[in-house]
Amino acid sequence: MKRNCLVALVWTASAIAQTTADNAISIIQKNCVTCHGAALKMSNLDLRTREAMLTGGEHGPALDPGSPDKSRLFRFVAGIENPSMPPGKKLSDSDIAALRKWIEEGAAMPASAAETTTAPKSDDDAKAALAKMEERPILPEERQFWAFRAPVRPLVPAIGAKNPVDAFLLDAMRSKGLKPSPAADRRSLIRRAYLDLTGLPPTPAQVNAFINDKAPEAFAKVVDELLASPHYGERWGRHWLDVVRYADSGGFEYDRDRPTAWRYRDYVVQAFNSDKPYDRFVKEQLAGDEIWPDSAEARTATGYLRLGMENNLKNEQTRLDELDDLVSTTSNAFLGVTVGCARCHNHKFDPIPQKDYYRMQAVFVPAKPTDYPLVGDDEVARFKAEQKRFDELQTPWKQQIKQLEQPYKDRLMAEKKAKLPEYIQLALRTPPEKRTEGQKLNAIQVEKTLNIDPMDLMAALSTEDRERHKELTAKVKEIDEQRPKQYATAMSVTEPGREAPPSHFLYRGSPGQKGSLMGPGVLSVASKSDWSFSPPPEDAKTSWRRRGFAEWVASADNPLTARVMVNRIWQQHFGEGLVRTPNNFGKMGERPTHPELLDWLTTEFVQKGWSIKTMHRLIMNSDSYQMASDDIAANVAIDRDNKYLWRMPRRRIEGEGIRDAILAVSGNLDRTVGGPAVLPYIDPALFQSSSKRTWHGKPDSDPSTWRRSVYVFVKRSIPLPMLDAFDRPDSVSSCARRNRSTIAPQALILMNNAFVLMEANMFAERLKREAGTDPSEQVDLAFQLALSRKPTAKERDESVAFLKTGPNALADFCQTVINLNEFAFIP
C-alpha cells in the first residue's frame, strides 16, 4: 500500500511537471517561434529547443534554468527589460506566471516538444510563417501615446496674460513656485531679435532707433521689419538645411561635387522669405514633380530627394541603403519619428511595424535622379543639336587617338595579365562559355579592375607618337572649348512611368530574404485608417505614390507634422524645443515640457494657414521671449535646467553666424542673396591626401568669398575649418539640434586663423575711417558695431590705454573684441 502511494505521488508530480512544461512550450510556440524559429532567427536566437535557448543569440543565453529573473526570455516577456516581447503585444499575467514557474522548475522540454517546433512541414508552412512575421497590429493603447493623438486645442489659462504663450508658461511656472525674470534691457532685446531672425548684428543706427522709439508696438515693428528682410530666409533656411542634411557633394570616398545643388538651397531660403505655407513646403519637396509638374520651383524643391550620400558602387544593396537614408530622413525631418529603426525588425520601442518601413520605402522606389531644365523646350533642343554637331566634329580626331593608343594599350594590358596568378590567367584564356562559376567571377573582377594608367600609356608612346597624340588631343580640346554653355538645370527626380518597380518586404533587412510585394503606405499608428493612394490617371507620367504620401504627411489630420515643425520653431527661439528630442517624438524621446502649449501652438499653426512667420510674431511678441537671461537663485534651486523657461536661455551663435558677424563688423560682408556657392581658402594640407577630392578655394582677400556662410560650398569630406570647429553638422544624417561644445580649437581659430586676422585688420581700418583718430571714439564705435552697446567706463579706459601700446594695437584690439563671449552669444 505504501509502495502504491509513493508511485502515485511520483506519477502525479511528473504529470504536473509535464503539464507545466507543455503549457510553457505552447506559450513560446504561439508567441515567440515565428521570429525566433525555423523561418527566421531574429537576433540569431532560436527558441525551438532547450539547448538552443541555453546557447542563446547575439545578446547571450535566453534561459537560466531555475532562475527566471536571470533568464533573458522571462525578463523580456515580463517587461523587466526593454523592448518588451513579443513586439506590440503583452502576454497575460497567467502566461507570464506559467513561464516563471516552468523556468523555476528547471525548464524541462521533452524531445517530442522539440519535434513540433522544428522546421515547417512544407514550403507553404514556411511561407505562412514568414508572412505572419510581416503582420504587427497596432494596439488601441499604443495609439494613445501623446505624439500619435490628434492635438486638441486646450483652453488658454485665465491668468491675465495678453499673449497665450505667456499664459501657458506662467501657469506652469506658478505650479512649480517659479517667478519669471524681468524684461531684458532694450539693447539686449534688439540684438537678440536681429541675431535670432537674420543672424546678423544690428547696426548702431538700428539699435538707437529702437531705443528712441517709445511706442508700445516698437518691438513688434522691429520683428515685422526683420521678417521682411531677405536675410531672414538665409538664417532660418540654414536651420532647415541642417534637418535635411544638405550638402553640395555626394560624400563617401570620391565625394563628387553637385554643381547645381545650390538651387535647392536657394529654394529653401526663398520659401522662408515668402512665408510659403509649411504644408505646401512639405508637398513640394516630397512630390513637387507629381503635384505641380509645370512649376520650376516645385521641381527644384524635389532636390530634397537627391541630398543623400552617393555611394560609388551601384548595386541592389547600395540602392537599398540610399532608400533607407531617404525613409529615415523623411520620417525624422517631417514626422519626428525613427522609422529607420524598423528596417530589419519591428521597431523595438515604438509601434512602428517593419511593414510600415517597407511600405514607406515603396513610396520612393520609383524615384530616379534627373536634371530638370530651367529653360524652355526649344532651348533644350537647340543645345542637344549643337552638342551632337560638336560630337561629330570630334569623332575623326578621337578615332585617330584610339587607333594610335590601341597597340600600346594591348601590349601594356598583356604585360599586366602576365603578372597575374596562374589560376586567373587560366580563367582569362578559357572561352567564356566554358568557364566555371569561379572563373567567370575572376574574369569579371579582372575586367572591372585592370586598366591602363594614362601616365603609363604616355610613357610607353614613342617620341613621334607622343607628339602626334598631343596634337590630336589639342584638336579635341579646341572643339570642346567652342561648345555652347550648358543650360540651367536643377537637381530633381523623375519616374519611369505610371507603373512602379516591384518592392518587397525584406526579412532582417536582407535583399536575399524577400517577402511579400509591398505597395505604398504611411505610418499606421499616426493614421486613423489605412491611407488611400489615388491611382495615377491614364496620362500620368509617374506612379503618384509620392503625391499620395505627401498629401498624408501635410494633412491637418496628421498628428505629427505640424507638431514637429512648431517644436522646431520654438527650439530655434529658445535653444530647446518643448520636446527636447526634436527628431524623436517616440517613447525613447523626451516628453513635452508644456504639452498643452505645444498642442495650442500646433492648432494655431494650422488655423493660421501653416504660416511660420505668424508663429515667429506670436512667440517673439510674448513677454517670455523678451525676458532677461540672468539667473535667479531661488528659481535655479527649483529648476536648474530652466525647463519651465523662467528666464531667456543664453545661446551661442552657430559658426556660420560668428563668421557672418565678423564680416559684418569689418564692413566686408557681401549681402547678395542667392547664387552659386563660394569656396573660401582652406589649407591644401587638410585635403590633398586624396586625389579624388579637391577644393578650389580662393584667397581670404578675394571679395567673392565674403558672402554669408550659408553660401559656402558644403563639401562633406572637406569642411571649412572655422565652421567645423563650431559644430557644423556632418551632413550625413538629419541634424535636429547642433552640438554646443566649448573647446580649445574654437578659441585658437579666433586667435590664429588667417581669415580672422585679416578681418580684424579690416575692422581696424573701418574704425579709422568712421571714428577718426581719437582712440576713445574708436573704442566706442567698436563696441557698438560688435556688441550693440557702448563700453563701460572701465572698458573704455583699459581699451584706450591698450591702443597706445604700439602700431598694431588697434587691429589687436579689434581681434580681442570679436573673441569676447558676448560677441558669440545671443543675449
Short mmCIF file of C-alpha atoms in Angstrom, two decimals, residues 349-787:
data_model
loop_
_atom_site.label_atom_id
_atom_site.label_comp_id
_atom_site.label_asym_id
_atom_site.label_seq_id
_atom_site.Cartn_x
_atom_site.Cartn_y
_atom_site.Cartn_z
CA PHE A 349 10.23 50.81 -28.70
CA ASP A 350 7.58 52.50 -30.84
CA PRO A 351 4.53 50.93 -32.54
CA ILE A 352 6.17 51.05 -35.98
CA PRO A 353 5.89 47.72 -37.79
CA GLN A 354 8.61 46.64 -40.19
CA LYS A 355 5.86 46.56 -42.79
CA ASP A 356 5.36 50.32 -42.39
CA TYR A 357 9.05 50.81 -43.18
CA TYR A 358 8.81 48.84 -46.42
CA ARG A 359 5.53 50.44 -47.44
CA MET A 360 7.17 53.84 -46.97
CA GLN A 361 10.20 52.61 -48.89
CA ALA A 362 7.87 51.59 -51.72
CA VAL A 363 6.78 55.23 -51.95
CA PHE A 364 10.28 56.28 -53.01
CA VAL A 365 11.38 53.22 -55.01
CA PRO A 366 10.26 54.62 -58.41
CA ALA A 367 12.10 57.94 -57.99
CA LYS A 368 15.15 58.38 -60.22
CA PRO A 369 17.54 61.35 -60.41
CA THR A 370 17.20 63.82 -63.24
CA ASP A 371 18.43 67.32 -64.07
CA TYR A 372 15.34 69.41 -64.66
CA PRO A 373 15.79 72.11 -67.33
CA LEU A 374 15.05 75.62 -66.16
CA VAL A 375 14.70 76.80 -69.76
CA GLY A 376 12.16 76.14 -72.50
CA ASP A 377 11.97 73.03 -74.65
CA ASP A 378 13.23 74.94 -77.70
CA GLU A 379 16.44 75.93 -75.94
CA VAL A 380 16.99 72.36 -74.74
CA ALA A 381 16.51 71.07 -78.29
CA ARG A 382 18.96 73.64 -79.70
CA PHE A 383 21.53 72.70 -77.10
CA LYS A 384 21.24 68.99 -77.86
CA ALA A 385 21.54 69.64 -81.59
CA GLU A 386 24.66 71.71 -81.02
CA GLN A 387 26.14 69.04 -78.76
CA LYS A 388 25.55 66.43 -81.45
CA ARG A 389 27.24 68.65 -84.03
CA PHE A 390 30.32 69.13 -81.85
CA ASP A 391 30.43 65.40 -81.11
CA GLU A 392 30.51 64.73 -84.83
CA LEU A 393 33.31 67.27 -85.28
CA GLN A 394 35.37 65.49 -82.64
CA THR A 395 34.72 61.96 -83.87
CA PRO A 396 37.51 61.74 -86.52
CA TRP A 397 40.11 63.12 -84.10
CA LYS A 398 39.02 60.75 -81.33
CA GLN A 399 39.16 57.80 -83.73
CA GLN A 400 42.73 58.69 -84.64
CA ILE A 401 43.64 58.89 -80.95
CA LYS A 402 42.07 55.46 -80.35
CA GLN A 403 43.92 53.92 -83.30
CA LEU A 404 47.20 55.41 -82.09
CA GLU A 405 46.73 54.21 -78.49
CA GLN A 406 45.37 50.71 -79.11
CA PRO A 407 48.62 48.83 -79.89
CA TYR A 408 50.29 50.32 -76.81
CA LYS A 409 47.26 49.51 -74.63
CA ASP A 410 47.21 45.92 -75.86
CA ARG A 411 50.90 45.49 -75.03
CA LEU A 412 50.60 47.07 -71.58
CA MET A 413 47.49 45.00 -70.79
CA ALA A 414 49.23 41.78 -71.87
CA GLU A 415 52.14 42.64 -69.56
CA LYS A 416 49.74 43.23 -66.64
CA LYS A 417 47.89 39.97 -67.26
CA ALA A 418 51.16 38.05 -67.45
CA LYS A 419 51.84 39.09 -63.86
CA LEU A 420 48.53 37.73 -62.56
CA PRO A 421 48.33 34.39 -60.71
CA GLU A 422 48.17 31.35 -63.00
CA TYR A 423 44.58 30.45 -61.98
CA ILE A 424 43.37 33.89 -63.12
CA GLN A 425 45.35 33.65 -66.37
CA LEU A 426 43.72 30.27 -66.97
CA ALA A 427 40.28 31.82 -66.44
CA LEU A 428 41.07 34.53 -68.99
CA ARG A 429 42.36 32.01 -71.55
CA THR A 430 39.28 29.82 -71.17
CA PRO A 431 36.47 30.70 -73.66
CA PRO A 432 33.66 32.49 -71.78
CA GLU A 433 31.11 29.78 -72.46
CA LYS A 434 33.41 27.11 -70.95
CA ARG A 435 34.38 28.96 -67.77
CA THR A 436 33.40 27.64 -64.36
CA GLU A 437 31.43 29.88 -62.00
CA GLY A 438 34.65 30.73 -60.18
CA GLN A 439 36.44 31.53 -63.44
CA LYS A 440 33.56 33.76 -64.52
CA LEU A 441 33.83 35.75 -61.29
CA ASN A 442 37.62 36.03 -61.65
CA ALA A 443 37.32 37.22 -65.26
CA ILE A 444 34.68 39.80 -64.37
CA GLN A 445 36.81 41.11 -61.50
CA VAL A 446 39.86 41.50 -63.76
CA GLU A 447 37.84 43.26 -66.45
CA LYS A 448 36.48 45.72 -63.88
CA THR A 449 39.71 46.49 -62.06
CA LEU A 450 42.54 46.00 -64.55
CA ASN A 451 43.13 49.19 -66.51
CA ILE A 452 45.90 51.22 -68.06
CA ASP A 453 47.10 54.28 -66.20
CA PRO A 454 47.15 57.31 -68.57
CA MET A 455 50.65 58.25 -67.38
CA ASP A 456 51.92 54.71 -68.11
CA LEU A 457 50.35 54.92 -71.56
CA MET A 458 52.01 58.25 -72.34
CA ALA A 459 55.35 56.92 -71.13
CA ALA A 460 55.03 53.90 -73.45
CA LEU A 461 54.40 56.01 -76.58
CA SER A 462 57.26 56.61 -78.94
CA THR A 463 58.52 60.19 -79.22
CA GLU A 464 56.84 60.57 -82.60
CA ASP A 465 53.52 59.09 -81.43
CA ARG A 466 53.60 61.17 -78.25
CA GLU A 467 53.83 64.36 -80.31
CA ARG A 468 51.05 63.18 -82.59
CA HIS A 469 48.92 62.28 -79.56
CA LYS A 470 49.45 65.77 -78.18
CA GLU A 471 48.32 67.34 -81.47
CA LEU A 472 45.19 65.18 -81.71
CA THR A 473 44.26 65.84 -78.08
CA ALA A 474 44.66 69.58 -78.65
CA LYS A 475 42.22 69.36 -81.59
CA VAL A 476 39.62 67.63 -79.40
CA LYS A 477 40.10 70.22 -76.64
CA GLU A 478 39.82 73.10 -79.10
CA ILE A 479 36.42 71.84 -80.25
CA ASP A 480 35.29 71.33 -76.63
CA GLU A 481 36.09 74.94 -75.82
CA GLN A 482 33.68 76.06 -78.54
CA ARG A 483 30.73 74.07 -77.19
CA PRO A 484 27.73 76.09 -76.00
CA LYS A 485 27.38 76.57 -72.26
CA GLN A 486 25.06 74.08 -70.54
CA TYR A 487 21.60 75.50 -69.95
CA ALA A 488 20.47 75.98 -66.34
CA THR A 489 19.18 72.86 -64.57
CA ALA A 490 18.07 71.90 -61.09
CA MET A 491 18.62 68.63 -59.24
CA SER A 492 15.28 66.87 -59.32
CA VAL A 493 13.67 63.46 -59.65
CA THR A 494 11.50 61.68 -62.15
CA GLU A 495 9.94 58.25 -62.54
CA PRO A 496 9.98 55.79 -65.46
CA GLY A 497 6.19 55.70 -65.79
CA ARG A 498 2.85 55.01 -64.13
CA GLU A 499 3.85 51.50 -63.03
CA ALA A 500 6.24 51.39 -60.08
CA PRO A 501 9.06 48.82 -59.98
CA PRO A 502 8.48 45.92 -57.57
CA SER A 503 9.43 46.46 -53.95
CA HIS A 504 9.46 43.73 -51.30
CA PHE A 505 9.35 43.23 -47.57
CA LEU A 506 12.85 42.12 -46.58
CA TYR A 507 13.28 39.78 -43.63
CA ARG A 508 16.03 41.12 -41.37
CA GLY A 509 16.51 43.84 -43.99
CA SER A 510 18.36 41.43 -46.28
CA PRO A 511 17.84 41.62 -50.06
CA GLY A 512 18.38 37.86 -50.13
CA GLN A 513 15.28 37.26 -47.96
CA LYS A 514 12.43 38.79 -49.92
CA GLY A 515 8.91 38.61 -48.57
CA SER A 516 5.62 39.96 -49.88
CA LEU A 517 5.35 42.57 -52.59
CA MET A 518 4.89 45.97 -50.94
CA GLY A 519 2.58 48.73 -52.02
CA PRO A 520 2.91 52.35 -50.81
CA GLY A 521 1.85 53.15 -47.26
CA VAL A 522 2.15 55.55 -44.36
CA LEU A 523 2.84 55.36 -40.64
CA SER A 524 -0.01 53.18 -39.35
CA VAL A 525 -0.09 54.45 -35.80
CA ALA A 526 -0.40 58.05 -36.97
CA SER A 527 -3.21 57.36 -39.42
CA LYS A 528 -6.83 56.89 -38.38
CA SER A 529 -7.35 54.36 -41.16
CA ASP A 530 -5.36 52.84 -43.99
CA TRP A 531 -4.42 55.84 -46.15
CA SER A 532 -5.78 55.65 -49.68
CA PHE A 533 -3.30 56.26 -52.51
CA SER A 534 -5.08 57.54 -55.62
CA PRO A 535 -4.11 55.63 -58.78
CA PRO A 536 -2.37 57.77 -61.39
CA PRO A 537 -4.57 58.92 -64.27
CA GLU A 538 -4.01 57.46 -67.73
CA ASP A 539 -1.96 60.45 -68.88
CA ALA A 540 0.25 60.49 -65.77
CA LYS A 541 3.99 60.11 -66.27
CA THR A 542 4.67 58.89 -62.73
CA SER A 543 3.21 56.49 -60.16
CA TRP A 544 1.68 59.22 -57.97
CA ARG A 545 2.92 57.35 -54.91
CA ARG A 546 4.89 60.31 -53.57
CA ARG A 547 1.91 62.56 -54.24
CA GLY A 548 -0.31 60.39 -52.06
CA PHE A 549 2.33 60.17 -49.35
CA ALA A 550 2.96 63.93 -49.38
CA GLU A 551 -0.75 64.63 -49.02
CA TRP A 552 -0.85 62.43 -45.92
CA VAL A 553 2.28 63.99 -44.39
CA ALA A 554 0.96 67.52 -44.94
CA SER A 555 -2.58 66.72 -43.84
CA ALA A 556 -4.04 68.66 -40.93
CA ASP A 557 -5.22 65.28 -39.62
CA ASN A 558 -1.67 64.00 -39.31
CA PRO A 559 -0.88 64.31 -35.57
CA LEU A 560 2.87 64.70 -36.11
CA THR A 561 3.76 67.08 -38.96
CA ALA A 562 2.53 70.41 -37.57
CA ARG A 563 3.63 69.49 -34.02
CA VAL A 564 7.14 68.70 -35.21
CA MET A 565 7.54 71.98 -37.10
CA VAL A 566 6.10 74.10 -34.30
CA ASN A 567 8.58 72.44 -31.97
CA ARG A 568 11.45 73.26 -34.35
CA ILE A 569 10.43 76.92 -34.48
CA TRP A 570 10.25 77.06 -30.69
CA GLN A 571 13.64 75.36 -30.40
CA GLN A 572 15.41 77.92 -32.57
CA HIS A 573 13.96 80.78 -30.49
CA PHE A 574 14.64 79.28 -27.06
CA GLY A 575 17.54 76.90 -27.64
CA GLU A 576 15.47 73.83 -26.71
CA GLY A 577 12.19 72.57 -28.06
CA LEU A 578 9.10 72.00 -25.98
CA VAL A 579 10.09 68.44 -26.91
CA ARG A 580 13.85 68.32 -26.39
CA THR A 581 14.34 65.48 -28.85
CA PRO A 582 13.04 67.23 -31.99
CA ASN A 583 13.66 64.28 -34.33
CA ASN A 584 12.19 61.70 -31.96
CA PHE A 585 8.69 62.08 -30.59
CA GLY A 586 8.63 58.37 -29.74
CA LYS A 587 8.97 56.55 -26.43
CA MET A 588 12.75 56.97 -26.31
CA GLY A 589 12.41 60.71 -26.85
CA GLU A 590 11.62 63.21 -24.13
CA ARG A 591 8.06 64.13 -23.24
CA PRO A 592 6.88 67.71 -23.84
CA THR A 593 7.69 70.07 -21.00
CA HIS A 594 4.49 72.02 -21.79
CA PRO A 595 2.14 69.64 -23.63
CA GLU A 596 -0.86 71.98 -23.56
CA LEU A 597 1.17 74.84 -25.02
CA LEU A 598 2.54 72.55 -27.74
CA ASP A 599 -0.96 71.45 -28.72
CA TRP A 600 -2.30 75.02 -28.64
CA LEU A 601 0.54 76.24 -30.87
CA THR A 602 0.05 73.29 -33.22
CA THR A 603 -3.63 74.01 -33.73
CA GLU A 604 -2.89 77.73 -34.08
CA PHE A 605 -0.23 76.98 -36.71
CA VAL A 606 -2.71 75.03 -38.85
CA GLN A 607 -5.56 77.52 -38.33
CA LYS A 608 -3.32 80.38 -39.43
CA GLY A 609 -2.55 78.67 -42.74
CA TRP A 610 0.67 76.92 -41.69
CA SER A 611 2.40 80.32 -41.58
CA ILE A 612 5.85 80.16 -40.00
CA LYS A 613 6.11 83.95 -39.77
CA THR A 614 2.87 84.05 -37.80
CA MET A 615 4.48 81.72 -35.27
CA HIS A 616 7.52 83.99 -35.05
CA ARG A 617 5.32 87.00 -34.31
CA LEU A 618 3.32 85.14 -31.69
CA ILE A 619 6.42 83.87 -29.87
CA MET A 620 8.62 86.96 -30.15
CA ASN A 621 5.93 89.40 -29.04
CA SER A 622 5.45 87.45 -25.82
CA ASP A 623 6.87 88.67 -22.51
CA SER A 624 8.52 85.27 -22.20
CA TYR A 625 10.69 85.85 -25.26
CA GLN A 626 11.57 89.34 -24.07
CA MET A 627 12.76 88.27 -20.60
CA ALA A 628 16.31 88.84 -19.37
CA SER A 629 18.69 85.88 -19.43
CA ASP A 630 20.18 86.34 -15.93
CA ASP A 631 19.88 83.62 -13.30
CA ILE A 632 17.60 83.93 -10.29
CA ALA A 633 18.96 81.91 -7.36
CA ALA A 634 15.55 80.89 -5.99
CA ASN A 635 14.48 79.61 -9.42
CA VAL A 636 17.77 77.79 -10.03
CA ALA A 637 17.18 75.83 -6.81
CA ILE A 638 13.85 74.57 -8.21
CA ASP A 639 14.52 74.30 -11.95
CA ARG A 640 18.24 74.29 -12.62
CA ASP A 641 17.83 73.39 -16.30
CA ASN A 642 15.31 76.18 -16.93
CA LYS A 643 12.83 73.70 -18.40
CA TYR A 644 10.00 75.98 -17.31
CA LEU A 645 11.57 78.97 -19.09
CA TRP A 646 11.61 81.39 -16.19
CA ARG A 647 14.45 83.20 -17.96
CA MET A 648 15.55 83.55 -21.58
CA PRO A 649 18.15 80.87 -22.32
CA ARG A 650 21.61 82.05 -23.33
CA ARG A 651 22.61 80.63 -26.70
CA ARG A 652 25.88 80.62 -28.60
CA ILE A 653 25.65 81.62 -32.23
CA GLU A 654 26.47 78.89 -34.75
CA GLY A 655 29.79 79.00 -36.59
CA GLU A 656 28.07 80.50 -39.64
CA GLY A 657 26.73 83.35 -37.52
CA ILE A 658 30.13 84.08 -35.98
CA ARG A 659 31.81 84.19 -39.40
CA ASP A 660 29.00 86.38 -40.77
CA ALA A 661 29.20 88.75 -37.80
CA ILE A 662 32.96 89.11 -38.26
CA LEU A 663 32.43 90.05 -41.91
CA ALA A 664 29.62 92.42 -40.95
CA VAL A 665 31.52 94.39 -38.31
CA SER A 666 34.62 94.65 -40.51
CA GLY A 667 32.41 96.16 -43.21
CA ASN A 668 33.23 93.45 -45.75
CA LEU A 669 30.05 91.34 -45.81
CA ASP A 670 28.63 90.88 -49.31
CA ARG A 671 24.89 90.77 -48.61
CA THR A 672 23.88 89.48 -52.06
CA VAL A 673 21.15 86.87 -51.67
CA GLY A 674 21.39 83.54 -53.50
CA GLY A 675 23.53 82.16 -56.28
CA PRO A 676 26.26 79.54 -56.68
CA ALA A 677 28.30 78.51 -53.66
CA VAL A 678 31.63 80.13 -52.82
CA LEU A 679 34.85 78.38 -51.80
CA PRO A 680 36.94 80.27 -49.23
CA TYR A 681 40.55 79.31 -48.70
CA ILE A 682 41.40 76.00 -46.96
CA ASP A 683 44.96 74.89 -46.38
CA PRO A 684 45.67 72.19 -49.05
CA ALA A 685 47.41 70.08 -46.41
CA LEU A 686 43.96 69.35 -44.99
CA PHE A 687 42.65 67.60 -48.10
CA GLN A 688 45.45 66.72 -50.55
CA SER A 689 45.79 63.23 -49.08
CA SER A 690 43.19 62.08 -51.62
CA SER A 691 43.41 62.77 -55.34
CA LYS A 692 39.67 62.18 -55.64
CA ARG A 693 38.73 65.21 -53.51
CA THR A 694 39.56 68.78 -54.38
CA TRP A 695 38.80 72.26 -53.06
CA HIS A 696 39.50 75.15 -55.41
CA GLY A 697 39.47 77.73 -52.66
CA LYS A 698 40.19 81.39 -53.28
CA PRO A 699 42.38 83.58 -51.05
CA ASP A 700 40.83 85.20 -47.96
CA SER A 701 41.48 88.57 -49.62
CA ASP A 702 39.21 87.70 -52.58
CA PRO A 703 35.95 89.67 -52.09
CA SER A 704 33.98 86.93 -53.89
CA THR A 705 34.38 84.79 -50.75
CA TRP A 706 32.96 87.44 -48.40
CA ARG A 707 29.45 86.03 -48.75
CA ARG A 708 27.25 84.80 -45.92
CA SER A 709 28.25 81.37 -44.68
CA VAL A 710 25.03 79.77 -45.89
CA TYR A 711 26.56 80.20 -49.37
CA VAL A 712 29.86 78.46 -48.53
CA PHE A 713 30.22 75.24 -50.51
CA VAL A 714 29.31 72.29 -48.26
CA LYS A 715 31.72 69.51 -49.18
CA ARG A 716 31.12 66.54 -46.94
CA SER A 717 34.75 65.44 -46.79
CA ILE A 718 36.32 68.93 -46.61
CA PRO A 719 34.54 71.12 -44.05
CA LEU A 720 35.57 74.74 -43.68
CA PRO A 721 37.72 74.58 -40.51
CA MET A 722 36.11 77.57 -38.83
CA LEU A 723 32.59 76.18 -39.23
CA ASP A 724 33.75 72.70 -38.31
CA ALA A 725 35.27 73.91 -35.04
CA PHE A 726 31.92 75.45 -34.09
CA ASP A 727 29.95 72.21 -34.50
CA ARG A 728 28.86 72.32 -38.13
CA PRO A 729 26.78 69.16 -38.85
CA ASP A 730 28.45 66.45 -40.90
CA SER A 731 25.58 66.45 -43.44
CA VAL A 732 25.45 62.66 -43.32
CA SER A 733 22.18 62.41 -41.40
CA SER A 734 19.44 64.76 -40.26
CA CYS A 735 20.68 67.21 -37.62
CA ALA A 736 17.79 68.42 -35.49
CA ARG A 737 19.90 70.21 -32.91
CA ARG A 738 23.55 71.19 -33.26
CA ASN A 739 26.09 70.25 -30.64
CA ARG A 740 27.10 73.12 -28.38
CA SER A 741 30.67 72.36 -27.47
CA THR A 742 33.13 74.67 -25.80
CA ILE A 743 36.57 73.51 -26.86
CA ALA A 744 40.08 74.94 -27.25
CA PRO A 745 40.11 74.85 -31.08
CA GLN A 746 37.31 77.43 -31.11
CA ALA A 747 39.46 79.93 -29.25
CA LEU A 748 42.50 79.02 -31.33
CA ILE A 749 40.57 79.59 -34.56
CA LEU A 750 39.51 83.07 -33.44
CA MET A 751 43.03 83.91 -32.28
CA ASN A 752 45.15 82.44 -35.08
CA ASN A 753 43.06 81.86 -38.20
CA ALA A 754 44.34 83.91 -41.15
CA PHE A 755 40.79 84.93 -42.14
CA VAL A 756 40.09 86.27 -38.62
CA LEU A 757 43.38 88.16 -38.53
CA MET A 758 42.68 89.74 -41.92
CA GLU A 759 39.16 90.75 -40.89
CA ALA A 760 40.45 92.21 -37.60
CA ASN A 761 42.80 94.42 -39.60
CA MET A 762 39.94 95.50 -41.87
CA PHE A 763 37.79 96.16 -38.80
CA ALA A 764 40.56 98.45 -37.56
CA GLU A 765 40.65 100.25 -40.91
CA ARG A 766 36.90 100.76 -40.70
CA LEU A 767 37.23 102.32 -37.25
CA LYS A 768 39.86 104.73 -38.57
CA ARG A 769 37.57 105.75 -41.45
CA GLU A 770 34.39 106.17 -39.43
CA ALA A 771 35.64 107.22 -35.98
CA GLY A 772 38.73 109.16 -36.93
CA THR A 773 41.97 109.08 -34.94
CA ASP A 774 40.52 109.57 -31.45
CA PRO A 775 41.11 106.28 -29.55
CA SER A 776 38.09 106.85 -27.34
CA GLU A 777 35.82 107.27 -30.36
CA GLN A 778 37.35 104.16 -31.97
CA VAL A 779 36.66 102.09 -28.86
CA ASP A 780 33.07 103.35 -28.61
CA LEU A 781 32.34 102.53 -32.25
CA ALA A 782 33.98 99.08 -31.99
CA PHE A 783 31.75 98.13 -29.06
CA GLN A 784 28.64 99.46 -30.76
CA LEU A 785 29.34 97.62 -34.02
CA ALA A 786 30.36 94.31 -32.44
CA LEU A 787 28.30 94.20 -29.22
#
